[in-house]
GROMACS .gro file of C-alpha atoms in nm:
model
  473
    1UNK     CA    1  -0.918 -14.162   2.203
    2UNK     CA    2  -1.031 -14.154   1.841
    3UNK     CA    3  -1.333 -13.944   1.739
    4UNK     CA    4  -1.463 -13.928   1.383
    5UNK     CA    5  -1.610 -13.585   1.303
    6UNK     CA    6  -1.859 -13.542   1.017
    7UNK     CA    7  -1.946 -13.204   0.864
    8UNK     CA    8  -2.249 -13.187   0.630
    9UNK     CA    9  -2.175 -12.874   0.427
   10UNK     CA   10  -2.398 -12.730   0.157
   11UNK     CA   11  -2.131 -12.791  -0.107
   12UNK     CA   12  -1.917 -13.067   0.042
   13UNK     CA   13  -1.930 -13.336   0.309
   14UNK     CA   14  -1.613 -13.382   0.513
   15UNK     CA   15  -1.500 -13.641   0.763
   16UNK     CA   16  -1.182 -13.674   0.967
   17UNK     CA   17  -1.047 -13.854   1.273
   18UNK     CA   18  -0.920 -13.666   1.580
   19UNK     CA   19  -0.750 -13.759   1.906
   20UNK     CA   20  -0.779 -13.578   2.238
   21UNK     CA   21  -0.488 -13.345   2.154
   22UNK     CA   22  -0.669 -13.212   1.845
   23UNK     CA   23  -0.442 -13.393   1.598
   24UNK     CA   24  -0.632 -13.472   1.276
   25UNK     CA   25  -0.589 -13.772   1.046
   26UNK     CA   26  -0.768 -13.934   0.754
   27UNK     CA   27  -0.939 -13.621   0.620
   28UNK     CA   28  -1.184 -13.729   0.348
   29UNK     CA   29  -1.437 -13.522   0.157
   30UNK     CA   30  -1.671 -13.534  -0.139
   31UNK     CA   31  -1.841 -13.251  -0.325
   32UNK     CA   32  -2.219 -13.261  -0.351
   33UNK     CA   33  -2.396 -13.215  -0.683
   34UNK     CA   34  -2.575 -12.880  -0.670
   35UNK     CA   35  -2.627 -12.840  -1.043
   36UNK     CA   36  -2.994 -12.939  -1.031
   37UNK     CA   37  -3.083 -12.677  -0.770
   38UNK     CA   38  -2.881 -12.429  -0.564
   39UNK     CA   39  -3.144 -12.425  -0.286
   40UNK     CA   40  -3.243 -12.791  -0.242
   41UNK     CA   41  -3.057 -13.114  -0.172
   42UNK     CA   42  -3.134 -13.483  -0.144
   43UNK     CA   43  -3.096 -13.573   0.225
   44UNK     CA   44  -3.051 -13.939   0.136
   45UNK     CA   45  -2.745 -13.832  -0.065
   46UNK     CA   46  -2.612 -13.671   0.254
   47UNK     CA   47  -2.623 -14.011   0.419
   48UNK     CA   48  -2.496 -14.216   0.123
   49UNK     CA   49  -2.193 -13.986   0.086
   50UNK     CA   50  -2.135 -13.985   0.462
   51UNK     CA   51  -2.152 -14.365   0.474
   52UNK     CA   52  -1.902 -14.388   0.188
   53UNK     CA   53  -1.657 -14.152   0.360
   54UNK     CA   54  -1.696 -14.336   0.690
   55UNK     CA   55  -1.617 -14.666   0.517
   56UNK     CA   56  -1.300 -14.512   0.377
   57UNK     CA   57  -1.189 -14.391   0.721
   58UNK     CA   58  -1.283 -14.702   0.918
   59UNK     CA   59  -1.100 -14.921   0.668
   60UNK     CA   60  -0.776 -14.736   0.753
   61UNK     CA   61  -0.816 -14.692   1.129
   62UNK     CA   62  -0.596 -14.934   1.326
   63UNK     CA   63  -0.875 -14.973   1.587
   64UNK     CA   64  -1.248 -14.886   1.604
   65UNK     CA   65  -1.344 -14.524   1.664
   66UNK     CA   66  -1.459 -14.434   2.014
   67UNK     CA   67  -1.739 -14.209   1.886
   68UNK     CA   68  -1.883 -14.016   1.593
   69UNK     CA   69  -1.971 -13.647   1.633
   70UNK     CA   70  -2.178 -13.443   1.389
   71UNK     CA   71  -2.205 -13.089   1.258
   72UNK     CA   72  -2.372 -12.947   0.951
   73UNK     CA   73  -2.548 -12.667   0.767
   74UNK     CA   74  -2.826 -12.494   0.959
   75UNK     CA   75  -3.175 -12.355   0.889
   76UNK     CA   76  -3.284 -12.627   0.642
   77UNK     CA   77  -3.640 -12.754   0.611
   78UNK     CA   78  -3.639 -13.133   0.594
   79UNK     CA   79  -3.953 -13.324   0.680
   80UNK     CA   80  -3.927 -13.700   0.730
   81UNK     CA   81  -4.217 -13.942   0.763
   82UNK     CA   82  -4.284 -14.192   1.040
   83UNK     CA   83  -4.025 -14.428   0.888
   84UNK     CA   84  -3.763 -14.152   0.864
   85UNK     CA   85  -3.791 -14.118   0.486
   86UNK     CA   86  -3.769 -13.758   0.353
   87UNK     CA   87  -4.104 -13.633   0.220
   88UNK     CA   88  -3.928 -13.393  -0.019
   89UNK     CA   89  -3.576 -13.264  -0.089
   90UNK     CA   90  -3.426 -13.055   0.191
   91UNK     CA   91  -3.484 -12.683   0.144
   92UNK     CA   92  -3.153 -12.516   0.230
   93UNK     CA   93  -3.079 -12.197   0.422
   94UNK     CA   94  -3.012 -12.023   0.089
   95UNK     CA   95  -3.377 -12.047  -0.019
   96UNK     CA   96  -3.552 -11.713   0.036
   97UNK     CA   97  -3.892 -11.797  -0.112
   98UNK     CA   98  -4.065 -11.772   0.228
   99UNK     CA   99  -4.025 -11.393   0.241
  100UNK     CA  100  -4.400 -11.337   0.285
  101UNK     CA  101  -4.413 -11.578   0.579
  102UNK     CA  102  -4.107 -11.414   0.731
  103UNK     CA  103  -4.268 -11.070   0.700
  104UNK     CA  104  -4.584 -11.206   0.864
  105UNK     CA  105  -4.382 -11.336   1.161
  106UNK     CA  106  -4.211 -11.000   1.207
  107UNK     CA  107  -4.532 -10.801   1.170
  108UNK     CA  108  -4.719 -11.011   1.427
  109UNK     CA  109  -4.443 -11.131   1.661
  110UNK     CA  110  -4.142 -10.902   1.601
  111UNK     CA  111  -4.080 -10.795   1.964
  112UNK     CA  112  -4.175 -11.138   2.096
  113UNK     CA  113  -3.927 -11.307   1.861
  114UNK     CA  114  -3.645 -11.080   1.977
  115UNK     CA  115  -3.722 -11.147   2.342
  116UNK     CA  116  -3.780 -11.521   2.299
  117UNK     CA  117  -3.533 -11.621   2.029
  118UNK     CA  118  -3.283 -11.335   2.007
  119UNK     CA  119  -3.368 -11.275   1.640
  120UNK     CA  120  -3.639 -11.142   1.418
  121UNK     CA  121  -3.734 -11.364   1.127
  122UNK     CA  122  -3.557 -11.375   0.793
  123UNK     CA  123  -3.639 -11.617   0.509
  124UNK     CA  124  -3.315 -11.798   0.599
  125UNK     CA  125  -3.471 -11.950   0.913
  126UNK     CA  126  -3.661 -12.279   0.913
  127UNK     CA  127  -3.986 -12.155   1.067
  128UNK     CA  128  -4.100 -11.935   0.775
  129UNK     CA  129  -4.022 -12.224   0.540
  130UNK     CA  130  -4.234 -12.448   0.763
  131UNK     CA  131  -4.526 -12.204   0.745
  132UNK     CA  132  -4.488 -12.188   0.369
  133UNK     CA  133  -4.497 -12.570   0.342
  134UNK     CA  134  -4.806 -12.586   0.565
  135UNK     CA  135  -4.989 -12.339   0.340
  136UNK     CA  136  -4.864 -12.433  -0.008
  137UNK     CA  137  -4.802 -12.808   0.039
  138UNK     CA  138  -5.031 -12.923   0.321
  139UNK     CA  139  -4.993 -13.286   0.221
  140UNK     CA  140  -4.614 -13.268   0.277
  141UNK     CA  141  -4.663 -13.093   0.610
  142UNK     CA  142  -4.912 -13.356   0.722
  143UNK     CA  143  -4.681 -13.638   0.610
  144UNK     CA  144  -4.384 -13.491   0.799
  145UNK     CA  145  -4.355 -13.671   1.133
  146UNK     CA  146  -4.036 -13.481   1.226
  147UNK     CA  147  -3.850 -13.178   1.093
  148UNK     CA  148  -3.473 -13.229   1.100
  149UNK     CA  149  -3.153 -13.042   1.028
  150UNK     CA  150  -2.871 -13.191   0.820
  151UNK     CA  151  -2.664 -13.335   1.103
  152UNK     CA  152  -2.978 -13.463   1.274
  153UNK     CA  153  -3.077 -13.666   0.969
  154UNK     CA  154  -2.735 -13.831   0.977
  155UNK     CA  155  -2.761 -13.907   1.349
  156UNK     CA  156  -3.108 -14.054   1.288
  157UNK     CA  157  -2.971 -14.266   1.003
  158UNK     CA  158  -2.698 -14.397   1.235
  159UNK     CA  159  -2.904 -14.444   1.553
  160UNK     CA  160  -3.279 -14.418   1.470
  161UNK     CA  161  -3.304 -14.146   1.738
  162UNK     CA  162  -3.487 -13.826   1.641
  163UNK     CA  163  -3.316 -13.532   1.812
  164UNK     CA  164  -3.141 -13.201   1.763
  165UNK     CA  165  -2.925 -12.974   1.977
  166UNK     CA  166  -2.975 -12.616   2.106
  167UNK     CA  167  -2.761 -12.455   1.834
  168UNK     CA  168  -2.963 -12.598   1.546
  169UNK     CA  169  -3.289 -12.552   1.737
  170UNK     CA  170  -3.212 -12.181   1.782
  171UNK     CA  171  -3.161 -12.159   1.405
  172UNK     CA  172  -3.513 -12.288   1.344
  173UNK     CA  173  -3.674 -11.989   1.526
  174UNK     CA  174  -3.906 -12.079   1.809
  175UNK     CA  175  -3.669 -12.212   2.075
  176UNK     CA  176  -3.668 -12.013   2.398
  177UNK     CA  177  -3.303 -11.909   2.437
  178UNK     CA  178  -3.337 -11.877   2.813
  179UNK     CA  179  -3.467 -12.231   2.868
  180UNK     CA  180  -3.331 -12.418   2.565
  181UNK     CA  181  -3.678 -12.562   2.497
  182UNK     CA  182  -3.931 -12.525   2.214
  183UNK     CA  183  -4.187 -12.257   2.298
  184UNK     CA  184  -4.511 -12.455   2.283
  185UNK     CA  185  -4.727 -12.147   2.335
  186UNK     CA  186  -4.564 -11.972   2.041
  187UNK     CA  187  -4.600 -12.271   1.809
  188UNK     CA  188  -4.958 -12.330   1.924
  189UNK     CA  189  -5.044 -11.974   1.822
  190UNK     CA  190  -4.902 -12.051   1.476
  191UNK     CA  191  -5.090 -12.382   1.470
  192UNK     CA  192  -4.761 -12.568   1.427
  193UNK     CA  193  -4.756 -12.909   1.594
  194UNK     CA  194  -4.458 -12.920   1.834
  195UNK     CA  195  -4.477 -13.298   1.812
  196UNK     CA  196  -4.315 -13.256   1.472
  197UNK     CA  197  -4.009 -13.097   1.633
  198UNK     CA  198  -3.729 -13.324   1.760
  199UNK     CA  199  -3.627 -13.339   2.123
  200UNK     CA  200  -3.345 -13.099   2.211
  201UNK     CA  201  -3.039 -13.265   2.368
  202UNK     CA  202  -2.714 -13.100   2.483
  203UNK     CA  203  -2.455 -13.065   2.206
  204UNK     CA  204  -2.194 -13.252   2.409
  205UNK     CA  205  -2.411 -13.555   2.481
  206UNK     CA  206  -2.449 -13.908   2.345
  207UNK     CA  207  -2.776 -13.912   2.151
  208UNK     CA  208  -2.765 -14.280   2.055
  209UNK     CA  209  -2.559 -14.570   1.931
  210UNK     CA  210  -2.479 -14.702   1.584
  211UNK     CA  211  -2.731 -14.967   1.482
  212UNK     CA  212  -2.639 -15.300   1.323
  213UNK     CA  213  -2.770 -15.180   0.986
  214UNK     CA  214  -2.573 -14.855   1.003
  215UNK     CA  215  -2.260 -15.045   1.109
  216UNK     CA  216  -2.283 -15.255   0.794
  217UNK     CA  217  -2.329 -14.941   0.581
  218UNK     CA  218  -2.050 -14.735   0.738
  219UNK     CA  219  -1.787 -14.975   0.872
  220UNK     CA  220  -1.839 -14.833   1.222
  221UNK     CA  221  -1.862 -15.079   1.508
  222UNK     CA  222  -2.218 -15.154   1.617
  223UNK     CA  223  -2.288 -14.970   1.941
  224UNK     CA  224  -2.044 -14.684   1.871
  225UNK     CA  225  -2.166 -14.371   2.057
  226UNK     CA  226  -2.296 -14.090   1.838
  227UNK     CA  227  -2.252 -13.739   1.982
  228UNK     CA  228  -2.543 -13.500   1.921
  229UNK     CA  229  -2.308 -13.227   1.797
  230UNK     CA  230  -2.384 -12.873   1.675
  231UNK     CA  231  -2.489 -12.660   1.383
  232UNK     CA  232  -2.196 -12.549   1.170
  233UNK     CA  233  -2.189 -12.191   1.299
  234UNK     CA  234  -2.125 -12.315   1.651
  235UNK     CA  235  -1.870 -12.579   1.549
  236UNK     CA  236  -1.686 -12.322   1.336
  237UNK     CA  237  -1.677 -12.084   1.633
  238UNK     CA  238  -1.550 -12.353   1.869
  239UNK     CA  239  -1.292 -12.473   1.616
  240UNK     CA  240  -1.169 -12.118   1.561
  241UNK     CA  241  -1.112 -12.070   1.933
  242UNK     CA  242  -1.391 -11.817   1.978
  243UNK     CA  243  -1.439 -11.731   2.346
  244UNK     CA  244  -1.484 -11.428   2.570
  245UNK     CA  245  -1.150 -11.292   2.448
  246UNK     CA  246  -1.140 -11.409   2.084
  247UNK     CA  247  -1.355 -11.341   1.778
  248UNK     CA  248  -1.332 -11.512   1.441
  249UNK     CA  249  -1.334 -11.359   1.092
  250UNK     CA  250  -1.432 -11.581   0.800
  251UNK     CA  251  -1.454 -11.466   0.440
  252UNK     CA  252  -1.602 -11.735   0.218
  253UNK     CA  253  -1.905 -11.696  -0.009
  254UNK     CA  254  -2.045 -11.482   0.271
  255UNK     CA  255  -1.845 -11.291   0.529
  256UNK     CA  256  -1.897 -11.384   0.892
  257UNK     CA  257  -1.791 -11.243   1.226
  258UNK     CA  258  -1.836 -11.501   1.503
  259UNK     CA  259  -1.825 -11.417   1.872
  260UNK     CA  260  -1.953 -11.555   2.200
  261UNK     CA  261  -2.056 -11.422   2.536
  262UNK     CA  262  -2.227 -11.513   2.859
  263UNK     CA  263  -2.587 -11.625   2.845
  264UNK     CA  264  -2.802 -11.316   2.847
  265UNK     CA  265  -2.549 -11.094   2.666
  266UNK     CA  266  -2.746 -11.151   2.347
  267UNK     CA  267  -3.033 -10.939   2.477
  268UNK     CA  268  -2.818 -10.632   2.408
  269UNK     CA  269  -2.737 -10.753   2.056
  270UNK     CA  270  -3.078 -10.887   1.951
  271UNK     CA  271  -3.193 -10.728   1.627
  272UNK     CA  272  -2.842 -10.601   1.550
  273UNK     CA  273  -2.639 -10.922   1.529
  274UNK     CA  274  -2.778 -11.273   1.502
  275UNK     CA  275  -2.800 -11.450   1.839
  276UNK     CA  276  -2.794 -11.829   1.868
  277UNK     CA  277  -2.745 -12.093   2.134
  278UNK     CA  278  -2.386 -12.211   2.175
  279UNK     CA  279  -2.251 -12.565   2.206
  280UNK     CA  280  -2.129 -12.457   2.551
  281UNK     CA  281  -2.446 -12.423   2.762
  282UNK     CA  282  -2.289 -12.134   2.958
  283UNK     CA  283  -2.240 -11.927   2.641
  284UNK     CA  284  -2.436 -11.767   2.358
  285UNK     CA  285  -2.318 -11.736   1.998
  286UNK     CA  286  -2.324 -11.409   1.804
  287UNK     CA  287  -2.302 -11.368   1.427
  288UNK     CA  288  -2.234 -11.063   1.216
  289UNK     CA  289  -2.254 -11.110   0.843
  290UNK     CA  290  -2.227 -10.959   0.497
  291UNK     CA  291  -2.408 -11.188   0.249
  292UNK     CA  292  -2.190 -11.114  -0.054
  293UNK     CA  293  -1.854 -11.140   0.129
  294UNK     CA  294  -1.621 -11.336  -0.095
  295UNK     CA  295  -1.895 -11.375  -0.355
  296UNK     CA  296  -1.818 -11.016  -0.453
  297UNK     CA  297  -1.473 -11.131  -0.567
  298UNK     CA  298  -1.624 -11.400  -0.791
  299UNK     CA  299  -1.876 -11.151  -0.930
  300UNK     CA  300  -1.614 -10.888  -1.010
  301UNK     CA  301  -1.382 -11.149  -1.162
  302UNK     CA  302  -1.655 -11.258  -1.399
  303UNK     CA  303  -1.740 -10.897  -1.490
  304UNK     CA  304  -1.377 -10.823  -1.578
  305UNK     CA  305  -1.316 -11.158  -1.749
  306UNK     CA  306  -1.044 -11.268  -1.510
  307UNK     CA  307  -1.013 -11.570  -1.283
  308UNK     CA  308  -1.049 -11.544  -0.906
  309UNK     CA  309  -0.675 -11.619  -0.856
  310UNK     CA  310  -0.599 -11.336  -1.102
  311UNK     CA  311  -0.831 -11.111  -0.899
  312UNK     CA  312  -0.621 -11.169  -0.587
  313UNK     CA  313  -0.293 -11.130  -0.776
  314UNK     CA  314  -0.410 -10.789  -0.898
  315UNK     CA  315  -0.530 -10.692  -0.550
  316UNK     CA  316  -0.183 -10.779  -0.416
  317UNK     CA  317  -0.024 -10.522  -0.647
  318UNK     CA  318  -0.240 -10.226  -0.537
  319UNK     CA  319  -0.150 -10.025  -0.229
  320UNK     CA  320  -0.387  -9.922   0.048
  321UNK     CA  321  -0.394  -9.546  -0.013
  322UNK     CA  322  -0.623  -9.261   0.084
  323UNK     CA  323  -0.747  -9.250  -0.278
  324UNK     CA  324  -0.858  -9.614  -0.278
  325UNK     CA  325  -1.204  -9.655  -0.437
  326UNK     CA  326  -1.450  -9.764  -0.169
  327UNK     CA  327  -1.678 -10.057  -0.243
  328UNK     CA  328  -2.009 -10.111  -0.065
  329UNK     CA  329  -2.048 -10.491  -0.087
  330UNK     CA  330  -2.426 -10.497  -0.067
  331UNK     CA  331  -2.507 -10.667  -0.396
  332UNK     CA  332  -2.693 -10.936  -0.197
  333UNK     CA  333  -2.815 -10.701   0.077
  334UNK     CA  334  -2.648 -10.555   0.383
  335UNK     CA  335  -2.697 -10.831   0.640
  336UNK     CA  336  -2.594 -10.741   0.995
  337UNK     CA  337  -2.597 -10.503   1.169
  338UNK     CA  338  -2.869 -10.328   0.966
  339UNK     CA  339  -3.055 -10.656   0.898
  340UNK     CA  340  -3.150 -10.516   0.557
  341UNK     CA  341  -3.145 -10.768   0.276
  342UNK     CA  342  -3.234 -10.530  -0.006
  343UNK     CA  343  -2.956 -10.538  -0.270
  344UNK     CA  344  -2.776 -10.204  -0.297
  345UNK     CA  345  -2.407 -10.232  -0.383
  346UNK     CA  346  -2.213  -9.921  -0.488
  347UNK     CA  347  -1.873  -9.765  -0.552
  348UNK     CA  348  -1.755  -9.434  -0.409
  349UNK     CA  349  -1.448  -9.225  -0.499
  350UNK     CA  350  -1.407  -9.426  -0.821
  351UNK     CA  351  -1.238  -9.214  -1.090
  352UNK     CA  352  -1.070  -9.245  -1.428
  353UNK     CA  353  -0.722  -9.281  -1.277
  354UNK     CA  354  -0.812  -9.610  -1.109
  355UNK     CA  355  -0.715  -9.937  -1.274
  356UNK     CA  356  -0.840 -10.290  -1.229
  357UNK     CA  357  -0.588 -10.355  -0.949
  358UNK     CA  358  -0.729 -10.062  -0.749
  359UNK     CA  359  -1.080 -10.197  -0.799
  360UNK     CA  360  -0.974 -10.542  -0.677
  361UNK     CA  361  -0.804 -10.402  -0.365
  362UNK     CA  362  -1.097 -10.169  -0.300
  363UNK     CA  363  -1.335 -10.464  -0.318
  364UNK     CA  364  -1.131 -10.655  -0.061
  365UNK     CA  365  -1.131 -10.358   0.176
  366UNK     CA  366  -1.503 -10.296   0.126
  367UNK     CA  367  -1.596 -10.660   0.186
  368UNK     CA  368  -1.426 -10.650   0.528
  369UNK     CA  369  -1.573 -10.318   0.644
  370UNK     CA  370  -1.920 -10.448   0.742
  371UNK     CA  371  -1.752 -10.715   0.956
  372UNK     CA  372  -1.545 -10.445   1.125
  373UNK     CA  373  -1.874 -10.260   1.181
  374UNK     CA  374  -2.018 -10.573   1.348
  375UNK     CA  375  -1.703 -10.603   1.562
  376UNK     CA  376  -1.732 -10.244   1.680
  377UNK     CA  377  -2.096 -10.295   1.774
  378UNK     CA  378  -2.017 -10.621   1.954
  379UNK     CA  379  -1.741 -10.459   2.160
  380UNK     CA  380  -1.949 -10.151   2.236
  381UNK     CA  381  -2.231 -10.364   2.381
  382UNK     CA  382  -2.048 -10.665   2.530
  383UNK     CA  383  -1.685 -10.563   2.589
  384UNK     CA  384  -1.348 -10.563   2.414
  385UNK     CA  385  -1.189 -10.871   2.257
  386UNK     CA  386  -0.810 -10.909   2.247
  387UNK     CA  387  -0.773 -11.159   1.964
  388UNK     CA  388  -0.915 -11.215   1.617
  389UNK     CA  389  -0.883 -11.555   1.449
  390UNK     CA  390  -0.857 -11.541   1.068
  391UNK     CA  391  -1.018 -11.822   0.867
  392UNK     CA  392  -1.075 -11.916   0.501
  393UNK     CA  393  -0.984 -11.635   0.254
  394UNK     CA  394  -0.894 -11.414   0.548
  395UNK     CA  395  -0.584 -11.620   0.616
  396UNK     CA  396  -0.517 -11.785   0.275
  397UNK     CA  397  -0.509 -11.483   0.042
  398UNK     CA  398  -0.234 -11.227   0.096
  399UNK     CA  399  -0.445 -10.925  -0.004
  400UNK     CA  400  -0.729 -11.026   0.230
  401UNK     CA  401  -0.497 -11.113   0.517
  402UNK     CA  402  -0.303 -10.787   0.489
  403UNK     CA  403  -0.622 -10.583   0.464
  404UNK     CA  404  -0.773 -10.756   0.767
  405UNK     CA  405  -0.453 -10.695   0.962
  406UNK     CA  406  -0.462 -10.326   0.867
  407UNK     CA  407  -0.831 -10.279   0.948
  408UNK     CA  408  -0.879 -10.474   1.273
  409UNK     CA  409  -0.702 -10.364   1.591
  410UNK     CA  410  -0.711 -10.702   1.770
  411UNK     CA  411  -0.406 -10.928   1.789
  412UNK     CA  412  -0.418 -11.158   1.487
  413UNK     CA  413  -0.412 -11.539   1.500
  414UNK     CA  414  -0.435 -11.812   1.240
  415UNK     CA  415  -0.550 -12.153   1.367
  416UNK     CA  416  -0.304 -12.428   1.275
  417UNK     CA  417  -0.596 -12.645   1.163
  418UNK     CA  418  -0.806 -12.468   0.899
  419UNK     CA  419  -1.089 -12.724   0.922
  420UNK     CA  420  -1.265 -12.522   1.190
  421UNK     CA  421  -1.602 -12.699   1.179
  422UNK     CA  422  -1.451 -13.047   1.195
  423UNK     CA  423  -1.214 -12.948   1.476
  424UNK     CA  424  -1.495 -12.774   1.664
  425UNK     CA  425  -1.709 -13.086   1.637
  426UNK     CA  426  -1.419 -13.294   1.770
  427UNK     CA  427  -1.381 -13.057   2.067
  428UNK     CA  428  -1.751 -13.106   2.147
  429UNK     CA  429  -1.705 -13.481   2.109
  430UNK     CA  430  -1.408 -13.488   2.345
  431UNK     CA  431  -1.611 -13.303   2.608
  432UNK     CA  432  -1.902 -13.545   2.560
  433UNK     CA  433  -1.670 -13.843   2.617
  434UNK     CA  434  -1.539 -13.677   2.937
  435UNK     CA  435  -1.183 -13.650   2.807
  436UNK     CA  436  -1.217 -13.293   2.938
  437UNK     CA  437  -1.442 -13.139   3.201
  438UNK     CA  438  -1.598 -12.894   2.957
  439UNK     CA  439  -1.596 -12.764   2.601
  440UNK     CA  440  -1.392 -12.468   2.729
  441UNK     CA  441  -1.123 -12.697   2.870
  442UNK     CA  442  -1.119 -12.910   2.555
  443UNK     CA  443  -1.077 -12.599   2.339
  444UNK     CA  444  -0.774 -12.482   2.537
  445UNK     CA  445  -0.593 -12.811   2.475
  446UNK     CA  446  -0.710 -12.902   2.124
  447UNK     CA  447  -0.695 -12.569   1.936
  448UNK     CA  448  -0.354 -12.426   1.846
  449UNK     CA  449  -0.262 -12.100   1.674
  450UNK     CA  450   0.009 -11.921   1.484
  451UNK     CA  451   0.034 -11.552   1.568
  452UNK     CA  452   0.098 -11.308   1.285
  453UNK     CA  453   0.244 -10.960   1.288
  454UNK     CA  454  -0.001 -10.690   1.385
  455UNK     CA  455  -0.004 -10.427   1.109
  456UNK     CA  456  -0.314 -10.219   1.179
  457UNK     CA  457  -0.273  -9.868   1.036
  458UNK     CA  458  -0.432  -9.527   1.094
  459UNK     CA  459  -0.494  -9.503   0.716
  460UNK     CA  460  -0.718  -9.808   0.728
  461UNK     CA  461  -0.912  -9.646   1.010
  462UNK     CA  462  -0.958  -9.328   0.807
  463UNK     CA  463  -1.084  -9.525   0.504
  464UNK     CA  464  -1.319  -9.719   0.731
  465UNK     CA  465  -1.470  -9.392   0.861
  466UNK     CA  466  -1.530  -9.287   0.500
  467UNK     CA  467  -1.692  -9.624   0.432
  468UNK     CA  468  -1.931  -9.576   0.725
  469UNK     CA  469  -2.025  -9.231   0.596
  470UNK     CA  470  -2.120  -9.367   0.254
  471UNK     CA  471  -2.288  -9.681   0.395
  472UNK     CA  472  -2.517  -9.467   0.612
  473UNK     CA  473  -2.661  -9.282   0.313
   0.00000   0.00000   0.00000
């Protein structure tokens, strides 16, 4: 079995080919041009780059792929007309201009949103952006026949089928988590036409087949099944091995703590962590976050006129001591679990004896503390987890890895394949093609780990308690 996975990232599009064991070949990627705007992108560029990468892979495959499976960035606002042509550039999750609309939703529907969707509104979600478009650009709203997410635009371009999956639908705001359907009553009250929302299909399902035109553009065989797929949070969780016993820690631009639980568990977490649908229909997906995460390291590097690699080299040289300066990484807001997005970063215990290396190590420790806070809340409300899977900077950079190992009590794992979203998409694809009975079974066979030495320390716990004291002020 050969499945091509496609990941539409906000900075880069990636494709790779997987077999049913999880082995990956032909990884190809291309960076997207974000110079013109950090919060918008040309959806047609998503497809042109994807088609180019697919041509590169299909030209090297010894036989045609059995399927294509999709994942991509969530929460975008992309309206397409009756012909499937975008009415405007896609507004990405990073756009926060719909703050007034988000506040309106919370003021009028706050409790209802928590009960229905598992989340209150933030400007990140698609729905407030939709309300903003309807008010400020009514001609674009009227012209939009369907609102799509990134992966859904690619599946439409390949198949001409307009659809989404529960994970991306839950990131719009307005899908009933209990039923997996759009809440027509809720959208009617907002005077949003649910006919503009795509049908919701299971993540591990065939949504359509590659058309003759798309086959010519991509090198795929006409009639190749296209798997509906998932939003990137869900694929990253699946590809990191997240399950009832394993959580995942990712430190990229933002910091993320991904976890899952049985359907209904999210009711205890709603309003504290983000709650989304999961690719596995028996599960829900939970997200804890700190918006600045690894961005703090870039920011501090620029302030001190050093490169990011130099930042980590300096952090490596500083010890974790009781006198470590404590960094509150809230320069872009707190995120979960406080759900406060008012900027308010700070340093505590900083004194004249500290050097730049201490500051770098303190920043690493501080960036991980909110994710530890999310983990503690998760376990308090939904039960203990034995393993933590380290991704991105959390496994690549020595200072981050060592700090995570000191701070988190769970047994530490590093996935052998670092392309979590691509691998997670492939797992979903393998389940859709019935190579396995379920996503859970596919995960057990396709995801492999390397265990690392557990080095949690009481000192890290003491520093974390100090962090919580300062963060609560």
